[in-house]
Amino acid sequence: MTDTLTLTRPDDWHLHLRDGDALRAVLPDTARQFARAIIMPNLRPPVTTTDLAAAYRQRILDARPPGSGFEPLMTLYLTDNTAADEIRRAQDSGFVHAVKLYPAGATTNSDAGVTDLARCHGALEAMQDVGMPLCVHGEETDPSIDVFDREKAFIDRVMIPLRRDFPALRVIFEHITTRDAAHYVRDAEGDVGATITAHHLLYNRNALFTGGIRPHWYCLPVLKREIHREALIAAATSGNPRYFLGTDSAPHARHTKEADCGCAGCYTALHAMELYATAFERADALDKLEGFASFFGADFYRLPRNTGTLTLRRETHAIPGSLPYAEGQQLVPLAAGESLAWRQVADTTSS
Ligand code: DOR
Ligand code: ZN
């Protein structure tokens, strides 16, 4: 049995850092493990322009712990009005690495998202031209569709037509949760990838209802049936470079999750690599973790692979019940109070 696991320093290809005090509270957790992360733009107001992304990037750099070389990779929030020129500005900036499609109303802070992709053809064409990737929140928002079927409906109604209209557009199907999405990404032609979260690898939808309703397991897209979790495990551990790590760590203060209408999002930045190692070990595939966590995302985004390392040691320890968050609030990490079999031990370089 392996007791120490040293990997090339990983990156997180899907992360919510928020802003202000919240940003300062959560960033050290990510910076401890990951060299870089793709930063989601769903702030209020959303990060819709290169200028807003530049300012947000600076706030993230300023919030880094002393000595940290963590590099935020910025994204723009696609709207019905995103101009082709804005895409070219983003590409020329060198610090915007993707544009994010939130179907309007699909999730947290998505009200300014896209109501109809037909309105975005100018921007999408420019993205295809300059090679700017599109990150996709892949859920159909039609309220008549069962919440557990929204990802599959999105593939049929949006993803397939989108990729037919823009065959050279580089697309990342974010936080896939179903066998349908895993197989779509495996079989699709062209430049398509997918991120997979640790929580969708570790849990099925029963986790939402174990002994009562469990708001800290509620995220979007919501956890699915066991057959889907198994398909995600098969995908993540397959060695297929189309699948790579994206935590979708999404902090919300405790009282906003434990509420009448609780927010969607699991906080996993604290223990992300320990959670992924647990999932890969259960699948007897620890040897596949490095490609998934440290190589394939960088290759997809056409960025250099990192040179530093991250080491995990087998050491049982408890996940804290809560963490300090913005303005005296609390943040509950996923699986708070439960125990983890792996612990990060060595920080070498962060690049
Ligand atoms: O669970 C989620 N939380 N899913 C998302 O798509 C957004 C995220 C957030 O920003 O809280
Ligand atoms: Zn997200």
mmCIF file of C-alpha atoms and ligand atoms in Angstrom:
data_model
loop_
_atom_site.group_PDB
_atom_site.id
_atom_site.type_symbol
_atom_site.label_atom_id
_atom_site.label_comp_id
_atom_site.label_asym_id
_atom_site.label_seq_id
_atom_site.Cartn_x
_atom_site.Cartn_y
_atom_site.Cartn_z
ATOM 1 C CA MET A 1 0.000 0.000 0.000
ATOM 2 C CA THR A 2 1.360 3.407 -0.981
ATOM 3 C CA ASP A 3 1.749 5.657 2.038
ATOM 4 C CA THR A 4 3.181 8.705 0.339
ATOM 5 C CA LEU A 5 2.029 10.210 -2.894
ATOM 6 C CA THR A 6 4.085 12.890 -4.612
ATOM 7 C CA LEU A 7 2.546 14.526 -7.656
ATOM 8 C CA THR A 8 3.535 17.312 -9.974
ATOM 9 C CA ARG A 9 1.875 20.404 -8.506
ATOM 10 C CA PRO A 10 -1.795 20.280 -9.584
ATOM 11 C CA ASP A 11 -4.067 23.037 -10.922
ATOM 12 C CA ASP A 12 -7.763 23.619 -10.284
ATOM 13 C CA TRP A 13 -9.555 24.195 -13.585
ATOM 14 C CA HIS A 14 -12.825 25.430 -12.010
ATOM 15 C CA LEU A 15 -12.891 27.518 -8.843
ATOM 16 C CA HIS A 16 -15.079 30.118 -7.109
ATOM 17 C CA LEU A 17 -13.022 32.536 -5.017
ATOM 18 C CA ARG A 18 -15.642 35.286 -4.411
ATOM 19 C CA ASP A 19 -14.305 38.707 -3.439
ATOM 20 C CA GLY A 20 -13.327 40.904 -0.482
ATOM 21 C CA ASP A 21 -13.195 39.235 2.930
ATOM 22 C CA ALA A 22 -14.532 35.970 1.529
ATOM 23 C CA LEU A 23 -11.732 35.872 -1.031
ATOM 24 C CA ARG A 24 -9.163 36.499 1.684
ATOM 25 C CA ALA A 25 -10.667 33.715 3.798
ATOM 26 C CA VAL A 26 -10.656 31.002 1.129
ATOM 27 C CA LEU A 27 -7.704 31.764 -1.144
ATOM 28 C CA PRO A 28 -5.014 30.311 1.169
ATOM 29 C CA ASP A 29 -6.691 26.885 0.982
ATOM 30 C CA THR A 30 -6.396 26.786 -2.796
ATOM 31 C CA ALA A 31 -2.947 28.383 -2.902
ATOM 32 C CA ARG A 32 -1.621 25.711 -0.523
ATOM 33 C CA GLN A 33 -2.367 22.936 -3.004
ATOM 34 C CA PHE A 34 -2.698 24.348 -6.495
ATOM 35 C CA ALA A 35 -0.291 26.389 -8.634
ATOM 36 C CA ARG A 36 -3.069 27.902 -10.756
ATOM 37 C CA ALA A 37 -6.833 27.966 -10.998
ATOM 38 C CA ILE A 38 -9.452 28.989 -13.516
ATOM 39 C CA ILE A 39 -11.422 31.636 -11.613
ATOM 40 C CA MET A 40 -15.173 31.721 -12.141
ATOM 41 C CA PRO A 41 -16.604 35.163 -13.004
ATOM 42 C CA ASN A 42 -20.021 34.896 -11.283
ATOM 43 C CA LEU A 43 -19.495 37.806 -8.901
ATOM 44 C CA ARG A 44 -22.137 40.443 -8.313
ATOM 45 C CA PRO A 45 -21.881 42.261 -10.686
ATOM 46 C CA PRO A 46 -20.365 39.585 -12.949
ATOM 47 C CA VAL A 47 -16.922 39.871 -14.536
ATOM 48 C CA THR A 48 -18.073 40.671 -18.061
ATOM 49 C CA THR A 49 -15.109 42.634 -19.432
ATOM 50 C CA THR A 50 -11.352 42.371 -19.633
ATOM 51 C CA ASP A 51 -11.046 45.520 -17.497
ATOM 52 C CA LEU A 52 -13.180 43.976 -14.750
ATOM 53 C CA ALA A 53 -11.128 40.775 -15.001
ATOM 54 C CA ALA A 54 -7.898 42.771 -14.666
ATOM 55 C CA ALA A 55 -9.167 44.467 -11.505
ATOM 56 C CA TYR A 56 -10.445 41.180 -10.022
ATOM 57 C CA ARG A 57 -7.141 39.483 -10.852
ATOM 58 C CA GLN A 58 -5.274 42.202 -8.979
ATOM 59 C CA ARG A 59 -7.515 41.752 -5.925
ATOM 60 C CA ILE A 60 -6.749 38.027 -5.985
ATOM 61 C CA LEU A 61 -3.004 38.639 -6.300
ATOM 62 C CA ASP A 62 -3.213 41.071 -3.383
ATOM 63 C CA ALA A 63 -5.032 38.466 -1.263
ATOM 64 C CA ARG A 64 -2.399 35.775 -1.706
ATOM 65 C CA PRO A 65 -0.603 34.592 1.400
ATOM 66 C CA PRO A 66 2.945 35.977 1.656
ATOM 67 C CA GLY A 67 5.343 34.086 -0.602
ATOM 68 C CA SER A 68 2.612 32.386 -2.599
ATOM 69 C CA GLY A 69 3.166 32.150 -6.348
ATOM 70 C CA PHE A 70 -0.458 31.146 -6.983
ATOM 71 C CA GLU A 71 -1.607 32.296 -10.419
ATOM 72 C CA PRO A 72 -5.249 33.154 -11.065
ATOM 73 C CA LEU A 73 -6.358 32.359 -14.619
ATOM 74 C CA MET A 74 -9.222 34.703 -15.326
ATOM 75 C CA THR A 75 -12.482 34.152 -17.212
ATOM 76 C CA LEU A 76 -15.157 36.431 -18.646
ATOM 77 C CA TYR A 77 -18.862 35.963 -17.990
ATOM 78 C CA LEU A 78 -20.674 35.605 -21.315
ATOM 79 C CA THR A 79 -23.860 37.664 -21.699
ATOM 80 C CA ASP A 80 -26.313 38.247 -24.527
ATOM 81 C CA ASN A 81 -24.354 41.429 -25.223
ATOM 82 C CA THR A 82 -20.736 40.277 -25.156
ATOM 83 C CA ALA A 83 -19.106 41.857 -28.206
ATOM 84 C CA ALA A 84 -16.610 40.171 -30.513
ATOM 85 C CA ASP A 85 -14.199 43.016 -29.727
ATOM 86 C CA GLU A 86 -14.358 42.187 -26.037
ATOM 87 C CA ILE A 87 -13.285 38.632 -26.877
ATOM 88 C CA ARG A 88 -10.313 39.940 -28.846
ATOM 89 C CA ARG A 89 -9.360 42.241 -25.954
ATOM 90 C CA ALA A 90 -9.577 39.282 -23.586
ATOM 91 C CA GLN A 91 -7.404 37.139 -25.819
ATOM 92 C CA ASP A 92 -4.817 39.913 -26.195
ATOM 93 C CA SER A 93 -4.681 40.471 -22.419
ATOM 94 C CA GLY A 94 -2.811 37.218 -21.828
ATOM 95 C CA PHE A 95 -4.548 36.759 -18.459
ATOM 96 C CA VAL A 96 -8.072 35.814 -19.602
ATOM 97 C CA HIS A 97 -8.011 32.115 -20.418
ATOM 98 C CA ALA A 98 -11.664 31.284 -21.035
ATOM 99 C CA VAL A 99 -15.192 32.641 -21.311
ATOM 100 C CA LYS A 100 -17.929 31.138 -19.160
ATOM 101 C CA LEU A 101 -21.418 30.318 -20.382
ATOM 102 C CA TYR A 102 -24.064 30.355 -17.660
ATOM 103 C CA PRO A 103 -27.514 29.746 -19.070
ATOM 104 C CA ALA A 104 -29.602 32.505 -17.424
ATOM 105 C CA GLY A 105 -31.107 31.233 -14.171
ATOM 106 C CA ALA A 106 -29.132 27.963 -14.069
ATOM 107 C CA THR A 107 -27.257 28.622 -10.823
ATOM 108 C CA THR A 108 -25.751 31.121 -8.355
ATOM 109 C CA ASN A 109 -25.451 34.626 -9.881
ATOM 110 C CA SER A 110 -26.478 33.490 -13.339
ATOM 111 C CA ASP A 111 -29.328 35.994 -13.861
ATOM 112 C CA ALA A 112 -27.100 38.033 -16.183
ATOM 113 C CA GLY A 113 -26.256 34.878 -18.140
ATOM 114 C CA VAL A 114 -27.228 33.915 -21.657
ATOM 115 C CA THR A 115 -30.938 33.776 -22.482
ATOM 116 C CA ASP A 116 -30.430 32.442 -25.999
ATOM 117 C CA LEU A 117 -27.140 31.370 -27.523
ATOM 118 C CA ALA A 118 -28.284 32.759 -30.875
ATOM 119 C CA ARG A 119 -27.561 36.189 -29.355
ATOM 120 C CA CYS A 120 -23.936 35.240 -28.771
ATOM 121 C CA HIS A 121 -22.967 34.190 -32.268
ATOM 122 C CA GLY A 122 -20.630 37.170 -32.771
ATOM 123 C CA ALA A 123 -18.757 36.436 -29.556
ATOM 124 C CA LEU A 124 -18.631 32.692 -30.208
ATOM 125 C CA GLU A 125 -17.311 33.220 -33.701
ATOM 126 C CA ALA A 126 -14.569 35.469 -32.337
ATOM 127 C CA MET A 127 -13.718 32.847 -29.712
ATOM 128 C CA GLN A 128 -13.502 30.179 -32.356
ATOM 129 C CA ASP A 129 -11.259 32.455 -34.439
ATOM 130 C CA VAL A 130 -8.796 33.349 -31.707
ATOM 131 C CA GLY A 131 -8.852 29.961 -29.933
ATOM 132 C CA MET A 132 -10.431 31.219 -26.683
ATOM 133 C CA PRO A 133 -12.049 28.262 -24.827
ATOM 134 C CA LEU A 134 -15.686 28.288 -23.713
ATOM 135 C CA CYS A 135 -16.404 26.873 -20.234
ATOM 136 C CA VAL A 136 -19.970 25.643 -20.091
ATOM 137 C CA HIS A 137 -22.369 25.238 -17.186
ATOM 138 C CA GLY A 138 -24.276 22.449 -18.894
ATOM 139 C CA GLU A 139 -27.792 22.525 -17.500
ATOM 140 C CA GLU A 140 -30.995 23.168 -19.393
ATOM 141 C CA THR A 141 -33.012 25.809 -17.545
ATOM 142 C CA ASP A 142 -36.482 24.937 -18.870
ATOM 143 C CA PRO A 143 -38.409 24.541 -15.578
ATOM 144 C CA SER A 144 -40.457 21.683 -17.007
ATOM 145 C CA ILE A 145 -37.332 19.502 -17.133
ATOM 146 C CA ASP A 146 -36.716 17.359 -14.069
ATOM 147 C CA VAL A 147 -33.783 18.777 -12.118
ATOM 148 C CA PHE A 148 -31.932 15.455 -12.375
ATOM 149 C CA ASP A 149 -32.289 15.426 -16.183
ATOM 150 C CA ARG A 150 -31.085 18.946 -16.902
ATOM 151 C CA GLU A 151 -27.575 17.986 -17.919
ATOM 152 C CA LYS A 152 -28.750 15.383 -20.398
ATOM 153 C CA ALA A 153 -31.321 17.805 -21.837
ATOM 154 C CA PHE A 154 -28.593 20.427 -22.216
ATOM 155 C CA ILE A 155 -26.466 18.056 -24.296
ATOM 156 C CA ASP A 156 -29.317 17.465 -26.728
ATOM 157 C CA ARG A 157 -30.722 20.974 -26.850
ATOM 158 C CA VAL A 158 -27.639 23.179 -26.542
ATOM 159 C CA MET A 159 -24.293 21.381 -26.625
ATOM 160 C CA ILE A 160 -24.796 19.395 -29.822
ATOM 161 C CA PRO A 161 -26.188 22.349 -31.826
ATOM 162 C CA LEU A 162 -23.500 24.673 -30.412
ATOM 163 C CA ARG A 163 -20.697 22.353 -31.451
ATOM 164 C CA ARG A 164 -22.295 21.788 -34.838
ATOM 165 C CA ASP A 165 -22.408 25.563 -35.433
ATOM 166 C CA PHE A 166 -18.893 26.143 -34.066
ATOM 167 C CA PRO A 167 -16.967 22.930 -34.710
ATOM 168 C CA ALA A 168 -13.569 24.496 -34.026
ATOM 169 C CA LEU A 169 -14.633 26.169 -30.746
ATOM 170 C CA ARG A 170 -12.725 24.712 -27.798
ATOM 171 C CA VAL A 171 -15.290 23.699 -25.182
ATOM 172 C CA ILE A 172 -14.969 22.555 -21.586
ATOM 173 C CA PHE A 173 -18.075 20.828 -20.272
ATOM 174 C CA GLU A 174 -17.774 21.921 -16.646
ATOM 175 C CA HIS A 175 -18.442 19.760 -13.570
ATOM 176 C CA ILE A 176 -20.011 16.854 -15.447
ATOM 177 C CA THR A 177 -22.333 14.778 -13.299
ATOM 178 C CA THR A 178 -23.837 12.116 -15.564
ATOM 179 C CA ARG A 179 -22.880 9.096 -17.614
ATOM 180 C CA ASP A 180 -24.456 10.915 -20.556
ATOM 181 C CA ALA A 181 -22.029 13.825 -20.251
ATOM 182 C CA ALA A 182 -19.015 11.577 -19.628
ATOM 183 C CA HIS A 183 -19.804 9.580 -22.761
ATOM 184 C CA TYR A 184 -20.622 12.663 -24.813
ATOM 185 C CA VAL A 185 -17.195 14.112 -23.997
ATOM 186 C CA ARG A 186 -15.454 10.801 -24.656
ATOM 187 C CA ASP A 187 -17.045 10.351 -28.070
ATOM 188 C CA ALA A 188 -17.415 13.903 -29.405
ATOM 189 C CA GLU A 189 -15.293 15.090 -32.273
ATOM 190 C CA GLY A 190 -13.070 18.120 -31.885
ATOM 191 C CA ASP A 191 -11.509 19.957 -28.993
ATOM 192 C CA VAL A 192 -13.738 19.126 -26.047
ATOM 193 C CA GLY A 193 -12.798 18.513 -22.430
ATOM 194 C CA ALA A 194 -14.578 18.182 -19.089
ATOM 195 C CA THR A 195 -13.869 18.974 -15.478
ATOM 196 C CA ILE A 196 -14.986 16.647 -12.699
ATOM 197 C CA THR A 197 -15.391 17.628 -9.042
ATOM 198 C CA ALA A 198 -14.271 15.571 -6.059
ATOM 199 C CA HIS A 199 -17.792 15.568 -4.625
ATOM 200 C CA HIS A 200 -19.328 14.092 -7.767
ATOM 201 C CA LEU A 201 -16.678 11.351 -7.664
ATOM 202 C CA LEU A 202 -17.272 10.561 -3.992
ATOM 203 C CA TYR A 203 -21.030 10.886 -3.529
ATOM 204 C CA ASN A 204 -24.299 10.046 -5.163
ATOM 205 C CA ARG A 205 -27.606 11.776 -4.449
ATOM 206 C CA ASN A 206 -28.262 9.690 -1.348
ATOM 207 C CA ALA A 207 -25.726 11.955 0.374
ATOM 208 C CA LEU A 208 -28.268 14.775 0.194
ATOM 209 C CA PHE A 209 -30.737 12.829 2.321
ATOM 210 C CA THR A 210 -28.674 10.741 4.729
ATOM 211 C CA GLY A 211 -30.579 10.845 8.013
ATOM 212 C CA GLY A 212 -32.242 14.137 7.020
ATOM 213 C CA ILE A 213 -31.664 16.905 4.522
ATOM 214 C CA ARG A 214 -27.977 17.737 4.159
ATOM 215 C CA PRO A 215 -27.503 21.227 2.697
ATOM 216 C CA HIS A 216 -23.724 21.028 2.610
ATOM 217 C CA TRP A 217 -23.991 18.357 -0.105
ATOM 218 C CA TYR A 218 -26.232 20.562 -2.241
ATOM 219 C CA CYS A 219 -24.585 21.942 -5.352
ATOM 220 C CA LEU A 220 -25.473 22.500 -8.985
ATOM 221 C CA PRO A 221 -25.530 20.411 -11.016
ATOM 222 C CA VAL A 222 -26.987 18.353 -8.186
ATOM 223 C CA LEU A 223 -25.515 14.951 -7.217
ATOM 224 C CA LYS A 224 -26.943 12.131 -9.310
ATOM 225 C CA ARG A 225 -27.614 8.370 -9.066
ATOM 226 C CA GLU A 226 -24.890 5.834 -8.362
ATOM 227 C CA ILE A 227 -24.659 4.724 -12.027
ATOM 228 C CA HIS A 228 -23.629 8.248 -12.900
ATOM 229 C CA ARG A 229 -21.047 8.471 -10.121
ATOM 230 C CA GLU A 230 -19.584 5.183 -11.348
ATOM 231 C CA ALA A 231 -19.358 6.550 -14.895
ATOM 232 C CA LEU A 232 -17.556 9.642 -13.600
ATOM 233 C CA ILE A 233 -15.074 7.487 -11.694
ATOM 234 C CA ALA A 234 -14.471 5.429 -14.843
ATOM 235 C CA ALA A 235 -13.897 8.631 -16.821
ATOM 236 C CA ALA A 236 -11.602 10.338 -14.303
ATOM 237 C CA THR A 237 -9.466 7.232 -13.803
ATOM 238 C CA SER A 238 -9.381 6.243 -17.487
ATOM 239 C CA GLY A 239 -6.266 8.240 -18.349
ATOM 240 C CA ASN A 240 -8.238 9.957 -21.121
ATOM 241 C CA PRO A 241 -6.826 13.512 -21.231
ATOM 242 C CA ARG A 242 -10.253 14.984 -21.972
ATOM 243 C CA TYR A 243 -11.140 14.683 -18.278
ATOM 244 C CA PHE A 244 -9.378 16.837 -15.721
ATOM 245 C CA LEU A 245 -9.650 18.264 -12.230
ATOM 246 C CA GLY A 246 -11.973 21.154 -11.430
ATOM 247 C CA THR A 247 -13.128 21.377 -7.819
ATOM 248 C CA ASP A 248 -16.015 23.807 -8.324
ATOM 249 C CA SER A 249 -15.297 24.709 -4.712
ATOM 250 C CA ALA A 250 -18.066 27.234 -4.053
ATOM 251 C CA PRO A 251 -18.077 28.825 -0.598
ATOM 252 C CA HIS A 252 -21.304 30.067 0.971
ATOM 253 C CA ALA A 253 -21.622 31.195 4.589
ATOM 254 C CA ARG A 254 -23.176 28.547 6.825
ATOM 255 C CA HIS A 255 -26.389 30.485 7.442
ATOM 256 C CA THR A 256 -27.020 30.871 3.703
ATOM 257 C CA LYS A 257 -26.859 27.118 3.165
ATOM 258 C CA GLU A 258 -28.734 26.097 6.310
ATOM 259 C CA ALA A 259 -31.746 28.187 5.267
ATOM 260 C CA ASP A 260 -35.274 28.063 3.792
ATOM 261 C CA CYS A 261 -33.823 28.352 0.324
ATOM 262 C CA GLY A 262 -30.232 27.293 0.765
ATOM 263 C CA CYS A 263 -27.462 28.230 -1.655
ATOM 264 C CA ALA A 264 -25.888 25.696 -4.023
ATOM 265 C CA GLY A 265 -22.205 24.948 -3.627
ATOM 266 C CA CYS A 266 -19.811 22.686 -1.740
ATOM 267 C CA TYR A 267 -16.692 24.069 -0.109
ATOM 268 C CA THR A 268 -13.916 21.663 -1.040
ATOM 269 C CA ALA A 269 -10.882 23.914 -1.506
ATOM 270 C CA LEU A 270 -9.769 23.102 2.047
ATOM 271 C CA HIS A 271 -9.157 19.416 1.342
ATOM 272 C CA ALA A 272 -9.505 19.112 -2.422
ATOM 273 C CA MET A 273 -6.504 16.937 -3.180
ATOM 274 C CA GLU A 274 -7.181 14.722 -0.156
ATOM 275 C CA LEU A 275 -10.742 14.181 -1.425
ATOM 276 C CA TYR A 276 -9.595 13.360 -4.954
ATOM 277 C CA ALA A 277 -6.931 10.969 -3.601
ATOM 278 C CA THR A 278 -9.636 9.204 -1.580
ATOM 279 C CA ALA A 279 -11.819 8.793 -4.674
ATOM 280 C CA PHE A 280 -8.959 7.556 -6.858
ATOM 281 C CA GLU A 281 -7.714 5.166 -4.178
ATOM 282 C CA ARG A 282 -11.172 3.635 -3.768
ATOM 283 C CA ALA A 283 -11.098 2.964 -7.519
ATOM 284 C CA ASP A 284 -7.607 1.479 -7.149
ATOM 285 C CA ALA A 285 -6.327 4.125 -9.535
ATOM 286 C CA LEU A 286 -3.957 6.348 -7.560
ATOM 287 C CA ASP A 287 -1.517 6.029 -10.446
ATOM 288 C CA LYS A 288 -3.997 7.938 -12.637
ATOM 289 C CA LEU A 289 -4.339 10.917 -10.296
ATOM 290 C CA GLU A 290 -1.341 12.887 -11.537
ATOM 291 C CA GLY A 291 -2.473 13.022 -15.175
ATOM 292 C CA PHE A 292 -5.971 14.083 -14.127
ATOM 293 C CA ALA A 293 -4.834 16.648 -11.535
ATOM 294 C CA SER A 294 -1.577 17.994 -12.941
ATOM 295 C CA PHE A 295 -1.216 17.396 -16.674
ATOM 296 C CA PHE A 296 -4.391 17.148 -18.738
ATOM 297 C CA GLY A 297 -5.927 20.500 -17.831
ATOM 298 C CA ALA A 298 -2.717 22.391 -18.557
ATOM 299 C CA ASP A 299 -2.442 20.596 -21.887
ATOM 300 C CA PHE A 300 -6.039 21.438 -22.804
ATOM 301 C CA TYR A 301 -5.555 25.107 -21.928
ATOM 302 C CA ARG A 302 -2.230 25.089 -23.819
ATOM 303 C CA LEU A 303 -0.305 26.176 -20.756
ATOM 304 C CA PRO A 304 2.971 24.708 -19.485
ATOM 305 C CA ARG A 305 2.767 21.903 -16.947
ATOM 306 C CA ASN A 306 3.887 22.864 -13.450
ATOM 307 C CA THR A 307 7.326 21.964 -12.179
ATOM 308 C CA GLY A 308 6.789 21.953 -8.401
ATOM 309 C CA THR A 309 5.332 19.060 -6.434
ATOM 310 C CA LEU A 310 2.653 18.294 -3.875
ATOM 311 C CA THR A 311 2.920 15.441 -1.413
ATOM 312 C CA LEU A 312 0.125 13.628 0.372
ATOM 313 C CA ARG A 313 0.745 11.187 3.205
ATOM 314 C CA ARG A 314 -1.566 8.515 4.488
ATOM 315 C CA GLU A 315 -2.701 9.977 7.797
ATOM 316 C CA THR A 316 -6.201 9.826 9.180
ATOM 317 C CA HIS A 317 -7.466 13.200 10.343
ATOM 318 C CA ALA A 318 -10.785 14.914 10.924
ATOM 319 C CA ILE A 319 -12.249 17.551 8.623
ATOM 320 C CA PRO A 320 -12.977 20.663 10.733
ATOM 321 C CA GLY A 321 -16.619 21.340 11.591
ATOM 322 C CA SER A 322 -16.400 24.904 10.362
ATOM 323 C CA LEU A 323 -13.910 27.548 9.283
ATOM 324 C CA PRO A 324 -13.805 31.304 9.761
ATOM 325 C CA TYR A 325 -15.333 33.153 6.787
ATOM 326 C CA ALA A 326 -16.114 36.743 5.868
ATOM 327 C CA GLU A 327 -17.484 39.185 8.464
ATOM 328 C CA GLY A 328 -17.401 36.778 11.383
ATOM 329 C CA GLN A 329 -19.469 34.218 9.495
ATOM 330 C CA GLN A 330 -18.696 30.531 9.269
ATOM 331 C CA LEU A 331 -17.953 28.265 6.355
ATOM 332 C CA VAL A 332 -18.679 24.547 6.556
ATOM 333 C CA PRO A 333 -16.373 22.375 4.450
ATOM 334 C CA LEU A 334 -17.774 19.350 2.653
ATOM 335 C CA ALA A 335 -17.996 16.295 4.915
ATOM 336 C CA ALA A 336 -17.255 18.382 8.020
ATOM 337 C CA GLY A 337 -16.482 16.196 11.035
ATOM 338 C CA GLU A 338 -15.776 13.118 8.939
ATOM 339 C CA SER A 339 -12.301 11.706 8.610
ATOM 340 C CA LEU A 340 -9.899 11.769 5.687
ATOM 341 C CA ALA A 341 -7.248 9.149 4.960
ATOM 342 C CA TRP A 342 -4.777 11.492 3.253
ATOM 343 C CA ARG A 343 -3.095 14.674 4.364
ATOM 344 C CA GLN A 344 -1.000 17.155 2.432
ATOM 345 C CA VAL A 345 2.452 17.314 3.973
ATOM 346 C CA ALA A 346 5.043 19.019 1.844
ATOM 347 C CA ASP A 347 4.984 22.370 0.188
ATOM 348 C CA THR A 348 7.858 22.660 -2.170
ATOM 349 C CA THR A 349 7.671 25.205 -4.909
ATOM 350 C CA SER A 350 4.321 26.548 -5.931
ATOM 351 C CA SER A 351 4.953 26.868 -9.642
HETATM 352 O O1 DOR B 1 -23.120 24.620 -6.778
HETATM 353 C C1 DOR B 1 -22.753 25.577 -7.436
HETATM 354 N N1 DOR B 1 -22.290 26.707 -6.848
HETATM 355 N N2 DOR B 1 -22.863 25.512 -8.764
HETATM 356 C C2 DOR B 1 -22.610 26.573 -9.537
HETATM 357 O O2 DOR B 1 -22.738 26.445 -10.735
HETATM 358 C C3 DOR B 1 -22.257 27.882 -8.953
HETATM 359 C C4 DOR B 1 -21.675 27.722 -7.621
HETATM 360 C C5 DOR B 1 -21.582 29.013 -6.854
HETATM 361 O O3 DOR B 1 -21.130 30.012 -7.398
HETATM 362 O O4 DOR B 1 -21.944 29.012 -5.672
HETATM 363 ZN ZN ZN B 2 -18.856 26.503 -10.584
#
